[in-house]
mmCIF file of C-alpha atoms in Angstrom:
data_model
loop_
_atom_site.group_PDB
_atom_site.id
_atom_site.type_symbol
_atom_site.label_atom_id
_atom_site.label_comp_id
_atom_site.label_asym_id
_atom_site.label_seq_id
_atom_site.Cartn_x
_atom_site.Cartn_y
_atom_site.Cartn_z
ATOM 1 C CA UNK G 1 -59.917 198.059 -23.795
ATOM 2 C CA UNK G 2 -59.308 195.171 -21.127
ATOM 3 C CA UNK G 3 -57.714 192.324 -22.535
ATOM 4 C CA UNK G 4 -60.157 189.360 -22.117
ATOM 5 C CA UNK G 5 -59.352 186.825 -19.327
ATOM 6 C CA UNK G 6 -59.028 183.086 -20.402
ATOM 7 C CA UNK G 7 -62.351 181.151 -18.880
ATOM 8 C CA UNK G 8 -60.580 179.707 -15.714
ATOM 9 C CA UNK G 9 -58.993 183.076 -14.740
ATOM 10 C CA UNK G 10 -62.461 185.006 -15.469
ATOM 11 C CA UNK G 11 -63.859 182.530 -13.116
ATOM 12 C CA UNK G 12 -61.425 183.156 -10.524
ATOM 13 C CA UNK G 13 -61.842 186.718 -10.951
ATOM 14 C CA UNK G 14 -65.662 186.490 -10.504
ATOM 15 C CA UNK G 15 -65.920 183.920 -8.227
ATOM 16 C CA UNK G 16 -62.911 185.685 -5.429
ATOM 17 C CA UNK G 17 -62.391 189.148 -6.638
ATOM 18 C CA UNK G 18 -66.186 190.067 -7.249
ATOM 19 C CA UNK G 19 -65.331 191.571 -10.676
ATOM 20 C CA UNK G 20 -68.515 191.640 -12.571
ATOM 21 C CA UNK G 21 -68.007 191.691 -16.234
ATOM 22 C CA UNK G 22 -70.587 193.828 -17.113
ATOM 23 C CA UNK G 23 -69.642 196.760 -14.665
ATOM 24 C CA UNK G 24 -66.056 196.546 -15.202
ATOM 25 C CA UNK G 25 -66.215 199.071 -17.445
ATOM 26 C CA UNK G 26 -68.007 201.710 -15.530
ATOM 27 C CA UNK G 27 -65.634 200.943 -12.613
ATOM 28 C CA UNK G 28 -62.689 201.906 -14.634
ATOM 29 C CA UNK G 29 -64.158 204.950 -15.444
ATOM 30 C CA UNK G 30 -64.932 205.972 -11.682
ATOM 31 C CA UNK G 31 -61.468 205.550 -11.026
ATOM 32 C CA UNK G 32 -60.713 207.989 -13.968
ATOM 33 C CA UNK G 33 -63.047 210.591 -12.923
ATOM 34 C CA UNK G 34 -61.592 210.293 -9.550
ATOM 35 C CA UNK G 35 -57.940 210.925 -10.860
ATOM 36 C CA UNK G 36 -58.844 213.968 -12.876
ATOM 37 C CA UNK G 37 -60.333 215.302 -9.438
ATOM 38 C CA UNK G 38 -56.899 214.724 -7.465
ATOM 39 C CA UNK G 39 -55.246 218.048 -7.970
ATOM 40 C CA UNK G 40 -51.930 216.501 -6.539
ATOM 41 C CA UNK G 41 -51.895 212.978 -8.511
ATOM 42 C CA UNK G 42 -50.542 212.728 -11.995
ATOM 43 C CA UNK G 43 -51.351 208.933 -12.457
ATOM 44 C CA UNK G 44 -51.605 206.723 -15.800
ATOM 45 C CA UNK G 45 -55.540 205.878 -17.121
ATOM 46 C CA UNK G 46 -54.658 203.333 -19.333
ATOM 47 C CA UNK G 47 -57.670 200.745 -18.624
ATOM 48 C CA UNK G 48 -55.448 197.667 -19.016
ATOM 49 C CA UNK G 49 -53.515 199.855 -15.663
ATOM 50 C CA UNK G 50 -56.436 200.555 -13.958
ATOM 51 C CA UNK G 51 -57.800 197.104 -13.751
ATOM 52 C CA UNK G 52 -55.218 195.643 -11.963
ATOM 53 C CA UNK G 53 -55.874 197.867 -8.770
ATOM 54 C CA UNK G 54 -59.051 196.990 -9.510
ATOM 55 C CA UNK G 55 -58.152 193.297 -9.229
ATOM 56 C CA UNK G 56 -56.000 193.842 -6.380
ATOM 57 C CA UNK G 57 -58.076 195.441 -4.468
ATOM 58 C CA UNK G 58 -60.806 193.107 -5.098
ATOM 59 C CA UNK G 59 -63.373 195.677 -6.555
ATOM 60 C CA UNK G 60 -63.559 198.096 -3.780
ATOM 61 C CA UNK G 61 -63.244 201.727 -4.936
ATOM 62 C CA UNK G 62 -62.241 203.090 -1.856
ATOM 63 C CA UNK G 63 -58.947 200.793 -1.490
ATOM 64 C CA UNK G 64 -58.399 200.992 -5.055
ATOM 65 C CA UNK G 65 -58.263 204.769 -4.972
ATOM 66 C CA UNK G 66 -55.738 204.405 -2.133
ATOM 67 C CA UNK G 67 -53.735 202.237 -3.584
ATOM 68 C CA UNK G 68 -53.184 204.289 -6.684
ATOM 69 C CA UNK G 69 -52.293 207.266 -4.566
ATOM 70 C CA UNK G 70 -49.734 205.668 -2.524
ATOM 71 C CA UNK G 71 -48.004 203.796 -5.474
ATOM 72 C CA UNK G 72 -47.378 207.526 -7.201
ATOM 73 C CA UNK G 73 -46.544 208.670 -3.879
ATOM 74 C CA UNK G 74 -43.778 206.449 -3.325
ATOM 75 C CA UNK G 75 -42.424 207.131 -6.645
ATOM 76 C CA UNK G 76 -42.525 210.600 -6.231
ATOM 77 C CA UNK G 77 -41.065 210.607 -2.657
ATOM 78 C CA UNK G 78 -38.710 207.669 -3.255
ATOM 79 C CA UNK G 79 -37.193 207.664 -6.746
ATOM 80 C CA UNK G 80 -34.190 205.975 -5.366
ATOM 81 C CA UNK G 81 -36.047 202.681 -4.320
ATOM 82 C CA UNK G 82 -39.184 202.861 -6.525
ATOM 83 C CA UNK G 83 -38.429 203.985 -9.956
ATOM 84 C CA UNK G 84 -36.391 202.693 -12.902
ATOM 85 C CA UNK G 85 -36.014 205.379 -15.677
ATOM 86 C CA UNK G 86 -33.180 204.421 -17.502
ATOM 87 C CA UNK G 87 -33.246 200.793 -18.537
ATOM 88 C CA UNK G 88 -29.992 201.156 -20.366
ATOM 89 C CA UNK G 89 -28.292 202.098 -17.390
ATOM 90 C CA UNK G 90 -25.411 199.928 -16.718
ATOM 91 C CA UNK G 91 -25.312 199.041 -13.246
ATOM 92 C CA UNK G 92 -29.386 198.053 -13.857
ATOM 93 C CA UNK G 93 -28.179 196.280 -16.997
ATOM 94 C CA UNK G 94 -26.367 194.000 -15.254
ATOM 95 C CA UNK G 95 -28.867 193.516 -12.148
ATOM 96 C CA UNK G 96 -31.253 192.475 -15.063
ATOM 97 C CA UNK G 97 -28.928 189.768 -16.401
ATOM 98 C CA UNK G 98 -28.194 188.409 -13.230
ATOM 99 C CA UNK G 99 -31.848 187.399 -12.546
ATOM 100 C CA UNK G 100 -32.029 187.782 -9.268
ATOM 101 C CA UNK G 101 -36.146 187.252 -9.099
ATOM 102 C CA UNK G 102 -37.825 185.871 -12.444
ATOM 103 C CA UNK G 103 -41.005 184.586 -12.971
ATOM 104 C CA UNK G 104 -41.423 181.073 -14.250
ATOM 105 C CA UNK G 105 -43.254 180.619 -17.563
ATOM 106 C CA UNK G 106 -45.890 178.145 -16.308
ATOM 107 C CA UNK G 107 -48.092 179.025 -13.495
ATOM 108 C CA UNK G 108 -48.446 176.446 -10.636
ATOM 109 C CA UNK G 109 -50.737 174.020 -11.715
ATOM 110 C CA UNK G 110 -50.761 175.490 -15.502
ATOM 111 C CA UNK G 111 -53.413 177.743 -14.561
ATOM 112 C CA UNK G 112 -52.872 179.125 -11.039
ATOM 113 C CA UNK G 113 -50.516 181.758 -9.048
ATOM 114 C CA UNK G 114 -47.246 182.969 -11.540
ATOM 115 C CA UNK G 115 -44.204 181.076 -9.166
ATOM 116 C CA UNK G 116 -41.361 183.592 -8.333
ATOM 117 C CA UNK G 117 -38.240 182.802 -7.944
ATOM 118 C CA UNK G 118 -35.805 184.322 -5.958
ATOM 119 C CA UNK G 119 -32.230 183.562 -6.244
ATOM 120 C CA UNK G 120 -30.819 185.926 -3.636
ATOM 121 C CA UNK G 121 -27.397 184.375 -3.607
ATOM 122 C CA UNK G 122 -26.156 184.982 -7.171
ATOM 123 C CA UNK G 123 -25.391 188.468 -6.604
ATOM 124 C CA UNK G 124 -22.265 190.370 -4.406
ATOM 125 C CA UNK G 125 -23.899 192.690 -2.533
ATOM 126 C CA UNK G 126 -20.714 194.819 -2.085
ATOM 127 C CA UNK G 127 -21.376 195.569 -5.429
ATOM 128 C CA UNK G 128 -24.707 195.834 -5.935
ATOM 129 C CA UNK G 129 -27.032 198.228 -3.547
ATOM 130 C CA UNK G 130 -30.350 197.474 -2.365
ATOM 131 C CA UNK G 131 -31.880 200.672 -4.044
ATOM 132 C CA UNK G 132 -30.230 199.417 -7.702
ATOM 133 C CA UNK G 133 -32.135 195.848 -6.821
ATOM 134 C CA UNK G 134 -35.398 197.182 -5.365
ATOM 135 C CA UNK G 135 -35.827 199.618 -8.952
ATOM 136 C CA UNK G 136 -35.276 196.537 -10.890
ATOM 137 C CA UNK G 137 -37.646 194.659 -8.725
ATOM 138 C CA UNK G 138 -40.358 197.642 -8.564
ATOM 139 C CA UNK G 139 -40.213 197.478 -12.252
ATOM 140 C CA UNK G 140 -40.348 194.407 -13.004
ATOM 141 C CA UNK G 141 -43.539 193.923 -10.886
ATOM 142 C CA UNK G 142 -44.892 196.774 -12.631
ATOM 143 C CA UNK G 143 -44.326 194.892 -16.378
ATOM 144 C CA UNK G 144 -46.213 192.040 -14.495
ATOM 145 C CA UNK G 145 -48.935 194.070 -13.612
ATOM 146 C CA UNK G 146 -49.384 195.140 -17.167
ATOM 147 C CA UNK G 147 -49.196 191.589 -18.882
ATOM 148 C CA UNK G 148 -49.429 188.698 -16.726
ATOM 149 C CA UNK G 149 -53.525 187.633 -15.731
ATOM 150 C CA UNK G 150 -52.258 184.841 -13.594
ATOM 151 C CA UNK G 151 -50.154 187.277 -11.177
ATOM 152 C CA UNK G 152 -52.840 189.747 -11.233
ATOM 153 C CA UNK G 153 -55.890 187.468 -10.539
ATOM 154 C CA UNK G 154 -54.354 184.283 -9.224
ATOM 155 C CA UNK G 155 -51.058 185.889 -6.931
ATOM 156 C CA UNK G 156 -47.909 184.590 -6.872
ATOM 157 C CA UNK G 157 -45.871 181.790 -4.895
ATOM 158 C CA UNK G 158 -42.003 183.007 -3.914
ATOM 159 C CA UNK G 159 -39.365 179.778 -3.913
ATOM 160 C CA UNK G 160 -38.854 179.330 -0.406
ATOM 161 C CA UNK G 161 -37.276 177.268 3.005
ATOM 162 C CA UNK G 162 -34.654 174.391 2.434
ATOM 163 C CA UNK G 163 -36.797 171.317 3.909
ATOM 164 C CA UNK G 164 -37.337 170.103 0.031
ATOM 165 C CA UNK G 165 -40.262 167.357 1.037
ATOM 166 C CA UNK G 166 -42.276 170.444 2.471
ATOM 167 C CA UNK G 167 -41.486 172.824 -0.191
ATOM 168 C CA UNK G 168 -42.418 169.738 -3.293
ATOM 169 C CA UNK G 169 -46.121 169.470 -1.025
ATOM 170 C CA UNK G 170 -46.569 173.105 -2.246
ATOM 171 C CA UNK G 171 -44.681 173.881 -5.542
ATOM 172 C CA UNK G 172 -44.034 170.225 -6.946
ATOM 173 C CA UNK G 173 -40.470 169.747 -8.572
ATOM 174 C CA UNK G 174 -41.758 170.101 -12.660
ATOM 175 C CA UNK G 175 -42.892 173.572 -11.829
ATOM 176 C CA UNK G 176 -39.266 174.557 -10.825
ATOM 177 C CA UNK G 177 -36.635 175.342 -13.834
ATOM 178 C CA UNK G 178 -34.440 172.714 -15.161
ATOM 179 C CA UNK G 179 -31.479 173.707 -13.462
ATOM 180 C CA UNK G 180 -33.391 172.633 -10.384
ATOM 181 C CA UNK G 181 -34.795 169.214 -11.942
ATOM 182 C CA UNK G 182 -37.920 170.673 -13.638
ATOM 183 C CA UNK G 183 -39.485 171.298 -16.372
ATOM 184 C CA UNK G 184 -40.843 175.137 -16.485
ATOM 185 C CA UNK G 185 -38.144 176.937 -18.301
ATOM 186 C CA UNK G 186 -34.289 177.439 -17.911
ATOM 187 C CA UNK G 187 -32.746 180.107 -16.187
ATOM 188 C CA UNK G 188 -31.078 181.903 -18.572
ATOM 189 C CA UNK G 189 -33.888 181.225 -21.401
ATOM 190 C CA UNK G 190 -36.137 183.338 -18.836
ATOM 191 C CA UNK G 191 -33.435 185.908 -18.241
ATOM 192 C CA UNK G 192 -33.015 186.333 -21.895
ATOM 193 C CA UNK G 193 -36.742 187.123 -22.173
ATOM 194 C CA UNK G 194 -36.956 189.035 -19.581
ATOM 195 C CA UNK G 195 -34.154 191.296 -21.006
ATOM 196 C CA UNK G 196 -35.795 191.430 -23.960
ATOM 197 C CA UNK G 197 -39.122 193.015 -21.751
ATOM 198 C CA UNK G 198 -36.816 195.555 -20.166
ATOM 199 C CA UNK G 199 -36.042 196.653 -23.653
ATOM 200 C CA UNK G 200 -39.520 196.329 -24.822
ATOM 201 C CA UNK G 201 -40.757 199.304 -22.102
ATOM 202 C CA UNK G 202 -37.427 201.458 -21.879
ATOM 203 C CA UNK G 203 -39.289 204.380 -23.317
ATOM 204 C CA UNK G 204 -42.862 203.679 -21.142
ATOM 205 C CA UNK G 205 -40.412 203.824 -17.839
ATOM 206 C CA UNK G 206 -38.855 207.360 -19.541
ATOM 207 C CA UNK G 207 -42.598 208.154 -19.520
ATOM 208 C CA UNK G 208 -43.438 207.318 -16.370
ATOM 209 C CA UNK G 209 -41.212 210.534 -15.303
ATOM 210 C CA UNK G 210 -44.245 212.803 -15.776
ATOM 211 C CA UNK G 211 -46.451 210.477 -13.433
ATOM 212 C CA UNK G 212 -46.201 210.751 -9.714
ATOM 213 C CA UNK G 213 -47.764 213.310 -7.060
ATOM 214 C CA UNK G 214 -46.902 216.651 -5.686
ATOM 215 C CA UNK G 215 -47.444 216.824 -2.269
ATOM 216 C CA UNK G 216 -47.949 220.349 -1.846
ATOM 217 C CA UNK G 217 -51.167 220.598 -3.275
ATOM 218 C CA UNK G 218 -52.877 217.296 -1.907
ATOM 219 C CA UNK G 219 -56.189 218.347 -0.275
ATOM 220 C CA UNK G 220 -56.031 218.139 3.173
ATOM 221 C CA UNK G 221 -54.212 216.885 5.824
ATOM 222 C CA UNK G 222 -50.613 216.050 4.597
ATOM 223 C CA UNK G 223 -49.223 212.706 4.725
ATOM 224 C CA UNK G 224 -47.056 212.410 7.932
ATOM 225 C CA UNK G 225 -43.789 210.324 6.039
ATOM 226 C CA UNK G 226 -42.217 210.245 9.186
ATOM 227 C CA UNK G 227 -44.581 207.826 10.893
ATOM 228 C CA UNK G 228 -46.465 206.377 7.552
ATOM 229 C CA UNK G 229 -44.061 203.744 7.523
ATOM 230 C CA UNK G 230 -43.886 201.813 11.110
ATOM 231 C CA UNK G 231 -41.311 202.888 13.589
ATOM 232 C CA UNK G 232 -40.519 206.615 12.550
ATOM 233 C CA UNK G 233 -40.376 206.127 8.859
ATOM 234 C CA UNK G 234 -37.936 202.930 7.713
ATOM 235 C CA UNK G 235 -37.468 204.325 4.487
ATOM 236 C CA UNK G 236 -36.701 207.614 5.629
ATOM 237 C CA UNK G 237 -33.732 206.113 7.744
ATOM 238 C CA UNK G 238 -33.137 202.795 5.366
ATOM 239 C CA UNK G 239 -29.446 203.191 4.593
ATOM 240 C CA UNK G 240 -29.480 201.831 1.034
ATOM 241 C CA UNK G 241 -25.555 201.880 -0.124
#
């Protein structure tokens, strides 16, 4: 049920992630079993889903398992900054068409990390909070994690500094979007897509309302929010308005 990788991204994946192709399979499945044994976590088995912590995490069970906890958790302790339900909404609407972060079409060096880019000035952020941007974000990443191979396996690389002859040694200038003199995609091309995607899962993010974790009956010692986050809990405090 895992769509196949093309041969240069299976070799990555081998070769720095240790998957093995024969036991990916049976890893899923551990991870299953281990989700219908969480009393607290309500979490998605989809093996397409499942494979990308698997990815992430480089094949290690243990960090895996962690990983899926803690992304429910935040969306059950955080709905405010980690999850989208309504993609119709219109405020989210419009942070969608403004394309604040969008992922170019052609991965750097056609077959390696998915380049980000990150336009953080074409947005007023009197009218436009941080939570409204970080859901959009959150979910976006999350449609990534579903569909794109060369985020998962490769990474990414996030548009960044203003010395140009440093930046062009790491992304060259064709990998950027036309509107910055190159050739992978224009800007609102890619934001037209990616509106398109946003449509594409409005009901699986409606879905994703029965997914999360109850805190109440995790086994054992309960997670201490205050401190989980650094310095006394910077979400807790964030002031997101």
């Amino acid at each position: 049920m895992v769509r196949p990788l093309p041969p240069g991204l299976q070799k990555v994946a081998i070769e720095e992630l240790h998957e093995d192709p024969a036991r990916v399979q049976d890893d899923i499945d551990a991870l299953k079993t281990w989700i219908q044994q969480q009393p607290h976590l309500r979490a998605r088995t989809d093996d397409q889903f499942l494979v990308a912590f698997l990815r992430g995490c480089k094949y290690s069970l243990e960090k895996a398992k962690s990983k899926i906890d803690k992304y429910y958790m935040l969306r059950s302790k955080f709905p405010e900054l980690f999850s989208l339900r309504d993609v119709d909404e219109p405020k989210i609407q419009e942070i969608i068409k403004l394309g604040i972060g969008i992922a170019l079409p052609t991965p750097l060096n056609e077959d390696g990390p998915r380049i980000m880019l990150v336009r953080n000035g074409c947005y007023d952020p009197e009218k436009y909070n941080f939570a409204d941007i970080m859901r959009v974000f959150q979910a976006w990443n999350e449609i990534l994690m579903w569909e794109d191979d060369y985020a998962i396996v490769n990474g990414f690389m996030v548009v960044y500094g203003s010395n140009l002859d440093k930046f062009y040694e790491k992304i060259p200038q064709k990998y950027l979007p036309k509107e910055y003199g190159g050739e992978n995609g224009s800007i609102p091309e890619i934001i037209a897509e990616w509106e398109q995607k946003f449509q594409a899962y409005k009901e699986y993010f409606k879905e994703d309302a029965k997914y999360g974790t109850d805190e109440h009956l995790r086994p054992g010692k309960p997670i201490d929010f205050d401190n989980l986050f650094g310095m006394e809990g910077s979400f807790r405090k964030l002031n997101v308005d």
